[in-house]
Amino acid sequence: MNSAPAAERGEPLLKVRKVNGWYGESHVLHDVSLDLYEGETITLVGRNGAGKTSTLRAIMNLLPRRSGEIRIAGRDMAKVPVHRTAHSGIGYVPEERGIFASLTVSENLMLPPKVAEGGMSVEAIFDLFPNLAERRNSPGTKLSGGEQQMLAIARILRTGVKIILLDEPTEGLAPVIIQRIGDVLVELKKSGMTLLLVEQNFRFARKVADRFYLMEDGHILESFPTAQLDAKMDRLHEVVGV
Amino acid sequence: MTMIFGIPLPALLGQLLIGFINGSFYALLSLGLAVIFGLLRVINFAHGAQYMLGAFAAYLLLAHTGIGFWPALVIAPLVVAAISAVIERTMLSRLYDLDHLYGLLFTFGLALILEGTFRWYFGAAGQPYAQPQILSGGTNLGFMFLPNYRGFVVVASIVICLSVWLLIEKTRLGAYLRAATENPQLVQAFGVNVPLLLTLTYALGAGLAGLAGVLAAPIYQVSPLMGSNLIIIVFAVVVIGGMGSIGGAIVTGYVLGILEGLTKVFYPEASNIVVFVIMAVVLMLRPAGLFGKEI
Ligand SMILES: Nc1ncnc2c1ncn2[C@@H]1O[C@H](COP(=O)(O)OP(=O)(O)O)[C@@H](O)[C@H]1O
Ligand SMILES: [Mg+2]
């Protein structure tokens, strides 16, 4: 369903056009444009410092300064304050995971407010992540890295968002955990969730991604469908350097 | 007569009680400071002035409208909280992006203006504020005579401190507060109105100071400088307990009040400085305070 040419798919759910971003004087995003259609998964790849995290932060309005056009479901996000951004139906799983040490697992899970109907129930989330259920009363940061990542994803699933931004969810995790997170993402995709994934691990990303965007020095170099991934491997290794 | 270390028991218990009452105020005030510092990272030098405002609000309510102690116990803190919320929204919130020193200077200036205004208008002398009728008199505990109002203050402060602790540790609002203390940006990205949370927190801290002020009015009289006399000790209490630790601020407040009371019995000459001596020792051994985390 996602193989249709963009022109036939109408308006993207998340549209990023010529977005520039700055940290103080340093200009880190240069005319970044990307489209994310409903139910689609795109993966942003690029070496460390390319601007992948900054792109997600720009979308969440967390950069100190940004310009350009960002639309969610057609709505212009330029003037929407940070704390209203999520209410447009977008959830964020940050690179550092952002589990709160002074909150228990279940407090972490319940923290993000519901922004729309249709989120998963707590029971369904605990079914999906049984180890979180077992540790619901321990402090968030007593969890293993993999469990923290699952909690970071789980708490967004409760909120009813339509789009999830995931920043390197497999970074530093053991293969079995990566497998588990991959299964969860595939499930989410099947259920119609729209995902923007930042990932260095191509083998992991190809299981869920419909398209790839290649990023370098704050620029988007190109985008291509997953079917072309093998043909693009040399180019990817050259740009990403892994 | 029963003697302990050569001190008559009633004298000892009497000072212990005075220490406990002072400790009740230290705990209430350092709790408010810790709540504000935890989330806003502002050392609220206006805290003593807000305590004074609470006492004056009660005094003025009684003098001008005949509204007595019990309604004032609710109204005065709300008034102080509302005024403080407006100050936070219109002024203090503009300083969050700057060095924390600016917040400290701002609240210090605010305290001077508030106290100066009240001093100009009411003079430096204290105004008496009658304790509520129902709590007049005292109770003979067998070993000592306990004025009822003072007993009430001790119980009230424990209940208030416990309620605030529960609010912060056990409720959803408290979870927002704790999370925003760790990572305000992320909490905001989740869709929580963090600027509003900051305003409410400042109002809560200031309202607690106002509440302490109402409780203090019948004991210490109502005067423009009542806060600045007390707040120096309270800052020492907060430094000893560790900035930003809610439980630590409460416990340290009571313990230091009691230690101060005991010092009055055993070595009266030191009673005015004992808190500061403890502060110096704690700063040398644990710079982050007894309950604080290194920041
Ligand atoms: N908080 C920050 N302040 C200043 N510069 C930053 C900050 N975060 C990232 N950068 C810079 O922005 C650029 C893009 O970084 P980032 O978006 O984190 O890249 P990636 O996620 O692709 O590794 C890098 O040059 C990085 O040094
Ligand atoms: Mg990154």
mmCIF file of N, CA and C in Angstrom, chain A residues 134-210:
data_model
loop_
_atom_site.group_PDB
_atom_site.id
_atom_site.type_symbol
_atom_site.label_atom_id
_atom_site.label_comp_id
_atom_site.label_asym_id
_atom_site.label_seq_id
_atom_site.Cartn_x
_atom_site.Cartn_y
_atom_site.Cartn_z
ATOM 1 N N GLU A 134 6.281 -6.709 35.580
ATOM 2 C CA GLU A 134 6.912 -7.256 36.787
ATOM 3 C C GLU A 134 7.605 -6.186 37.617
ATOM 4 N N ARG A 135 8.126 -5.156 36.944
ATOM 5 C CA ARG A 135 8.946 -4.181 37.657
ATOM 6 C C ARG A 135 8.240 -2.859 37.811
ATOM 7 N N ARG A 136 6.925 -2.885 37.792
ATOM 8 C CA ARG A 136 6.202 -1.622 37.722
ATOM 9 C C ARG A 136 6.473 -0.692 38.893
ATOM 10 N N ASN A 137 6.864 -1.252 40.045
ATOM 11 C CA ASN A 137 7.095 -0.371 41.191
ATOM 12 C C ASN A 137 8.559 -0.008 41.427
ATOM 13 N N SER A 138 9.453 -0.507 40.569
ATOM 14 C CA SER A 138 10.852 -0.094 40.779
ATOM 15 C C SER A 138 11.106 1.251 40.095
ATOM 16 N N PRO A 139 12.133 1.969 40.584
ATOM 17 C CA PRO A 139 12.466 3.248 39.957
ATOM 18 C C PRO A 139 12.844 3.035 38.489
ATOM 19 N N GLY A 140 12.456 3.992 37.646
ATOM 20 C CA GLY A 140 12.639 3.848 36.208
ATOM 21 C C GLY A 140 14.059 3.501 35.798
ATOM 22 N N THR A 141 15.030 4.097 36.470
ATOM 23 C CA THR A 141 16.399 3.904 35.996
ATOM 24 C C THR A 141 17.048 2.645 36.569
ATOM 25 N N LYS A 142 16.286 1.861 37.376
ATOM 26 C CA LYS A 142 16.821 0.575 37.819
ATOM 27 C C LYS A 142 16.661 -0.487 36.734
ATOM 28 N N LEU A 143 15.960 -0.139 35.656
ATOM 29 C CA LEU A 143 15.760 -1.085 34.562
ATOM 30 C C LEU A 143 17.038 -1.236 33.747
ATOM 31 N N SER A 144 17.137 -2.367 33.031
ATOM 32 C CA SER A 144 18.247 -2.535 32.099
ATOM 33 C C SER A 144 18.045 -1.597 30.912
ATOM 34 N N GLY A 145 19.092 -1.423 30.120
ATOM 35 C CA GLY A 145 19.001 -0.549 28.954
ATOM 36 C C GLY A 145 17.851 -0.937 28.032
ATOM 37 N N GLY A 146 17.723 -2.246 27.794
ATOM 38 C CA GLY A 146 16.665 -2.716 26.903
ATOM 39 C C GLY A 146 15.286 -2.437 27.468
ATOM 40 N N GLU A 147 15.140 -2.670 28.793
ATOM 41 C CA GLU A 147 13.845 -2.405 29.428
ATOM 42 C C GLU A 147 13.516 -0.913 29.405
ATOM 43 N N GLN A 148 14.545 -0.090 29.587
ATOM 44 C CA GLN A 148 14.309 1.356 29.520
ATOM 45 C C GLN A 148 13.828 1.755 28.131
ATOM 46 N N GLN A 149 14.430 1.149 27.114
ATOM 47 C CA GLN A 149 14.003 1.452 25.750
ATOM 48 C C GLN A 149 12.555 1.030 25.533
ATOM 49 N N MET A 150 12.212 -0.148 26.057
ATOM 50 C CA MET A 150 10.830 -0.617 25.913
ATOM 51 C C MET A 150 9.865 0.313 26.642
ATOM 52 N N LEU A 151 10.283 0.777 27.813
ATOM 53 C CA LEU A 151 9.436 1.704 28.573
ATOM 54 C C LEU A 151 9.277 3.022 27.814
ATOM 55 N N ALA A 152 10.369 3.470 27.189
ATOM 56 C CA ALA A 152 10.309 4.728 26.434
ATOM 57 C C ALA A 152 9.325 4.607 25.281
ATOM 58 N N ILE A 153 9.260 3.422 24.667
ATOM 59 C CA ILE A 153 8.298 3.200 23.581
ATOM 60 C C ILE A 153 6.897 3.007 24.166
ATOM 61 N N ALA A 154 6.836 2.194 25.224
ATOM 62 C CA ALA A 154 5.532 1.840 25.804
ATOM 63 C C ALA A 154 4.748 3.070 26.238
ATOM 64 N N ARG A 155 5.431 4.025 26.867
ATOM 65 C CA ARG A 155 4.687 5.166 27.415
ATOM 66 C C ARG A 155 4.085 6.024 26.312
ATOM 67 N N ILE A 156 4.683 5.962 25.092
ATOM 68 C CA ILE A 156 4.101 6.718 23.980
ATOM 69 C C ILE A 156 2.856 6.000 23.436
ATOM 70 N N LEU A 157 2.866 4.663 23.529
ATOM 71 C CA LEU A 157 1.755 3.899 22.967
ATOM 72 C C LEU A 157 0.430 4.180 23.683
ATOM 73 N N ARG A 158 0.539 4.587 24.948
ATOM 74 C CA ARG A 158 -0.665 4.888 25.732
ATOM 75 C C ARG A 158 -1.384 6.147 25.261
ATOM 76 N N THR A 159 -0.638 7.033 24.586
ATOM 77 C CA THR A 159 -1.129 8.405 24.431
ATOM 78 C C THR A 159 -2.065 8.592 23.249
ATOM 79 N N GLY A 160 -2.145 7.593 22.371
ATOM 80 C CA GLY A 160 -3.051 7.722 21.230
ATOM 81 C C GLY A 160 -2.469 8.491 20.058
ATOM 82 N N VAL A 161 -1.140 8.709 20.057
ATOM 83 C CA VAL A 161 -0.544 9.439 18.925
ATOM 84 C C VAL A 161 -0.597 8.581 17.661
ATOM 85 N N LYS A 162 -0.541 9.257 16.505
ATOM 86 C CA LYS A 162 -0.557 8.570 15.211
ATOM 87 C C LYS A 162 0.850 8.418 14.636
ATOM 88 N N ILE A 163 1.747 9.303 15.075
ATOM 89 C CA ILE A 163 3.125 9.296 14.564
ATOM 90 C C ILE A 163 4.070 9.115 15.744
ATOM 91 N N ILE A 164 5.071 8.234 15.576
ATOM 92 C CA ILE A 164 6.090 8.115 16.617
ATOM 93 C C ILE A 164 7.460 8.367 16.004
ATOM 94 N N LEU A 165 8.228 9.234 16.641
ATOM 95 C CA LEU A 165 9.608 9.472 16.245
ATOM 96 C C LEU A 165 10.503 8.652 17.168
ATOM 97 N N LEU A 166 11.313 7.753 16.593
ATOM 98 C CA LEU A 166 12.182 6.896 17.415
ATOM 99 C C LEU A 166 13.634 7.165 17.059
ATOM 100 N N ASP A 167 14.422 7.588 18.043
ATOM 101 C CA ASP A 167 15.812 7.939 17.780
ATOM 102 C C ASP A 167 16.733 6.807 18.228
ATOM 103 N N GLU A 168 17.259 6.073 17.274
ATOM 104 C CA GLU A 168 18.187 4.961 17.510
ATOM 105 C C GLU A 168 17.745 4.036 18.639
ATOM 106 N N PRO A 169 16.586 3.392 18.473
ATOM 107 C CA PRO A 169 16.068 2.557 19.563
ATOM 108 C C PRO A 169 16.912 1.312 19.837
ATOM 109 N N THR A 170 17.800 0.926 18.929
ATOM 110 C CA THR A 170 18.574 -0.299 19.172
ATOM 111 C C THR A 170 19.982 -0.016 19.679
ATOM 112 N N GLU A 171 20.325 1.250 19.786
ATOM 113 C CA GLU A 171 21.683 1.637 20.141
ATOM 114 C C GLU A 171 22.137 0.992 21.454
ATOM 115 N N GLY A 172 23.229 0.279 21.398
ATOM 116 C CA GLY A 172 23.836 -0.288 22.601
ATOM 117 C C GLY A 172 23.071 -1.446 23.217
ATOM 118 N N LEU A 173 22.141 -2.070 22.491
ATOM 119 C CA LEU A 173 21.360 -3.152 23.086
ATOM 120 C C LEU A 173 21.795 -4.518 22.537
ATOM 121 N N ALA A 174 21.526 -5.550 23.338
ATOM 122 C CA ALA A 174 21.891 -6.910 22.946
ATOM 123 C C ALA A 174 20.990 -7.403 21.815
ATOM 124 N N PRO A 175 21.507 -8.325 20.975
ATOM 125 C CA PRO A 175 20.753 -8.809 19.818
ATOM 126 C C PRO A 175 19.336 -9.309 20.144
ATOM 127 N N VAL A 176 19.174 -10.036 21.254
ATOM 128 C CA VAL A 176 17.816 -10.531 21.552
ATOM 129 C C VAL A 176 16.848 -9.384 21.814
ATOM 130 N N ILE A 177 17.344 -8.348 22.457
ATOM 131 C CA ILE A 177 16.486 -7.192 22.759
ATOM 132 C C ILE A 177 16.158 -6.448 21.469
ATOM 133 N N ILE A 178 17.178 -6.323 20.606
ATOM 134 C CA ILE A 178 16.953 -5.662 19.321
ATOM 135 C C ILE A 178 15.862 -6.397 18.545
ATOM 136 N N GLN A 179 15.967 -7.726 18.564
ATOM 137 C CA GLN A 179 14.959 -8.573 17.910
ATOM 138 C C GLN A 179 13.560 -8.254 18.448
ATOM 139 N N ARG A 180 13.493 -8.166 19.778
ATOM 140 C CA ARG A 180 12.220 -7.923 20.461
ATOM 141 C C ARG A 180 11.644 -6.557 20.058
ATOM 142 N N ILE A 181 12.508 -5.546 20.042
ATOM 143 C CA ILE A 181 12.042 -4.205 19.666
ATOM 144 C C ILE A 181 11.617 -4.188 18.203
ATOM 145 N N GLY A 182 12.366 -4.929 17.372
ATOM 146 C CA GLY A 182 11.985 -5.042 15.958
ATOM 147 C C GLY A 182 10.587 -5.629 15.814
ATOM 148 N N ASP A 183 10.309 -6.691 16.574
ATOM 149 C CA ASP A 183 8.980 -7.313 16.518
ATOM 150 C C ASP A 183 7.895 -6.314 16.904
ATOM 151 N N VAL A 184 8.196 -5.519 17.954
ATOM 152 C CA VAL A 184 7.206 -4.546 18.410
ATOM 153 C C VAL A 184 6.936 -3.514 17.306
ATOM 154 N N LEU A 185 8.003 -3.057 16.656
ATOM 155 C CA LEU A 185 7.809 -2.052 15.596
ATOM 156 C C LEU A 185 7.009 -2.627 14.425
ATOM 157 N N VAL A 186 7.288 -3.893 14.099
ATOM 158 C CA VAL A 186 6.536 -4.525 13.014
ATOM 159 C C VAL A 186 5.053 -4.600 13.382
ATOM 160 N N GLU A 187 4.791 -4.983 14.642
ATOM 161 C CA GLU A 187 3.406 -5.011 15.136
ATOM 162 C C GLU A 187 2.736 -3.646 15.019
ATOM 163 N N LEU A 188 3.469 -2.626 15.440
ATOM 164 C CA LEU A 188 2.923 -1.264 15.410
ATOM 165 C C LEU A 188 2.588 -0.853 13.990
ATOM 166 N N LYS A 189 3.507 -1.179 13.104
ATOM 167 C CA LYS A 189 3.311 -0.820 11.709
ATOM 168 C C LYS A 189 2.068 -1.517 11.164
ATOM 169 N N LYS A 190 1.916 -2.797 11.520
ATOM 170 C CA LYS A 190 0.742 -3.550 11.075
ATOM 171 C C LYS A 190 -0.539 -2.896 11.566
ATOM 172 N N SER A 191 -0.464 -2.345 12.777
ATOM 173 C CA SER A 191 -1.668 -1.739 13.341
ATOM 174 C C SER A 191 -1.920 -0.346 12.759
ATOM 175 N N GLY A 192 -1.053 0.083 11.824
ATOM 176 C CA GLY A 192 -1.326 1.338 11.123
ATOM 177 C C GLY A 192 -0.551 2.542 11.636
ATOM 178 N N MET A 193 0.360 2.308 12.597
ATOM 179 C CA MET A 193 1.135 3.409 13.147
ATOM 180 C C MET A 193 2.110 3.956 12.104
ATOM 181 N N THR A 194 2.331 5.254 12.162
ATOM 182 C CA THR A 194 3.265 5.928 11.267
ATOM 183 C C THR A 194 4.567 6.180 12.032
ATOM 184 N N LEU A 195 5.696 5.739 11.464
ATOM 185 C CA LEU A 195 6.949 5.783 12.228
ATOM 186 C C LEU A 195 8.042 6.525 11.481
ATOM 187 N N LEU A 196 8.757 7.354 12.228
ATOM 188 C CA LEU A 196 9.987 7.949 11.714
ATOM 189 C C LEU A 196 11.119 7.418 12.588
ATOM 190 N N LEU A 197 11.953 6.587 11.966
ATOM 191 C CA LEU A 197 12.975 5.873 12.719
ATOM 192 C C LEU A 197 14.348 6.431 12.346
ATOM 193 N N VAL A 198 15.147 6.751 13.354
ATOM 194 C CA VAL A 198 16.557 7.055 13.115
ATOM 195 C C VAL A 198 17.316 5.799 13.477
ATOM 196 N N GLU A 199 18.135 5.288 12.563
ATOM 197 C CA GLU A 199 18.745 3.986 12.833
ATOM 198 C C GLU A 199 20.030 3.831 12.036
ATOM 199 N N GLN A 200 21.074 3.330 12.679
ATOM 200 C CA GLN A 200 22.332 3.045 11.984
ATOM 201 C C GLN A 200 22.362 1.587 11.518
ATOM 202 N N ASN A 201 21.500 0.799 12.142
ATOM 203 C CA ASN A 201 21.497 -0.631 11.897
ATOM 204 C C ASN A 201 20.559 -0.928 10.719
ATOM 205 N N PHE A 202 21.133 -1.024 9.502
ATOM 206 C CA PHE A 202 20.306 -1.185 8.293
ATOM 207 C C PHE A 202 19.515 -2.481 8.315
ATOM 208 N N ARG A 203 20.149 -3.552 8.820
ATOM 209 C CA ARG A 203 19.468 -4.845 8.821
ATOM 210 C C ARG A 203 18.211 -4.794 9.677
ATOM 211 N N PHE A 204 18.340 -4.059 10.774
ATOM 212 C CA PHE A 204 17.175 -3.873 11.643
ATOM 213 C C PHE A 204 16.137 -3.005 10.929
ATOM 214 N N ALA A 205 16.614 -1.905 10.346
ATOM 215 C CA ALA A 205 15.693 -0.926 9.772
ATOM 216 C C ALA A 205 14.920 -1.497 8.579
ATOM 217 N N ARG A 206 15.557 -2.356 7.790
ATOM 218 C CA ARG A 206 14.886 -2.817 6.564
ATOM 219 C C ARG A 206 13.649 -3.663 6.852
ATOM 220 N N LYS A 207 13.594 -4.220 8.075
ATOM 221 C CA LYS A 207 12.415 -5.021 8.429
ATOM 222 C C LYS A 207 11.150 -4.186 8.523
ATOM 223 N N VAL A 208 11.308 -2.924 8.866
ATOM 224 C CA VAL A 208 10.118 -2.077 9.030
ATOM 225 C C VAL A 208 10.039 -0.930 8.025
ATOM 226 N N ALA A 209 11.198 -0.475 7.536
ATOM 227 C CA ALA A 209 11.180 0.765 6.754
ATOM 228 C C ALA A 209 10.574 0.562 5.371
ATOM 229 N N ASP A 210 9.813 1.557 4.909
ATOM 230 C CA ASP A 210 9.348 1.581 3.528
ATOM 231 C C ASP A 210 10.331 2.369 2.658
#
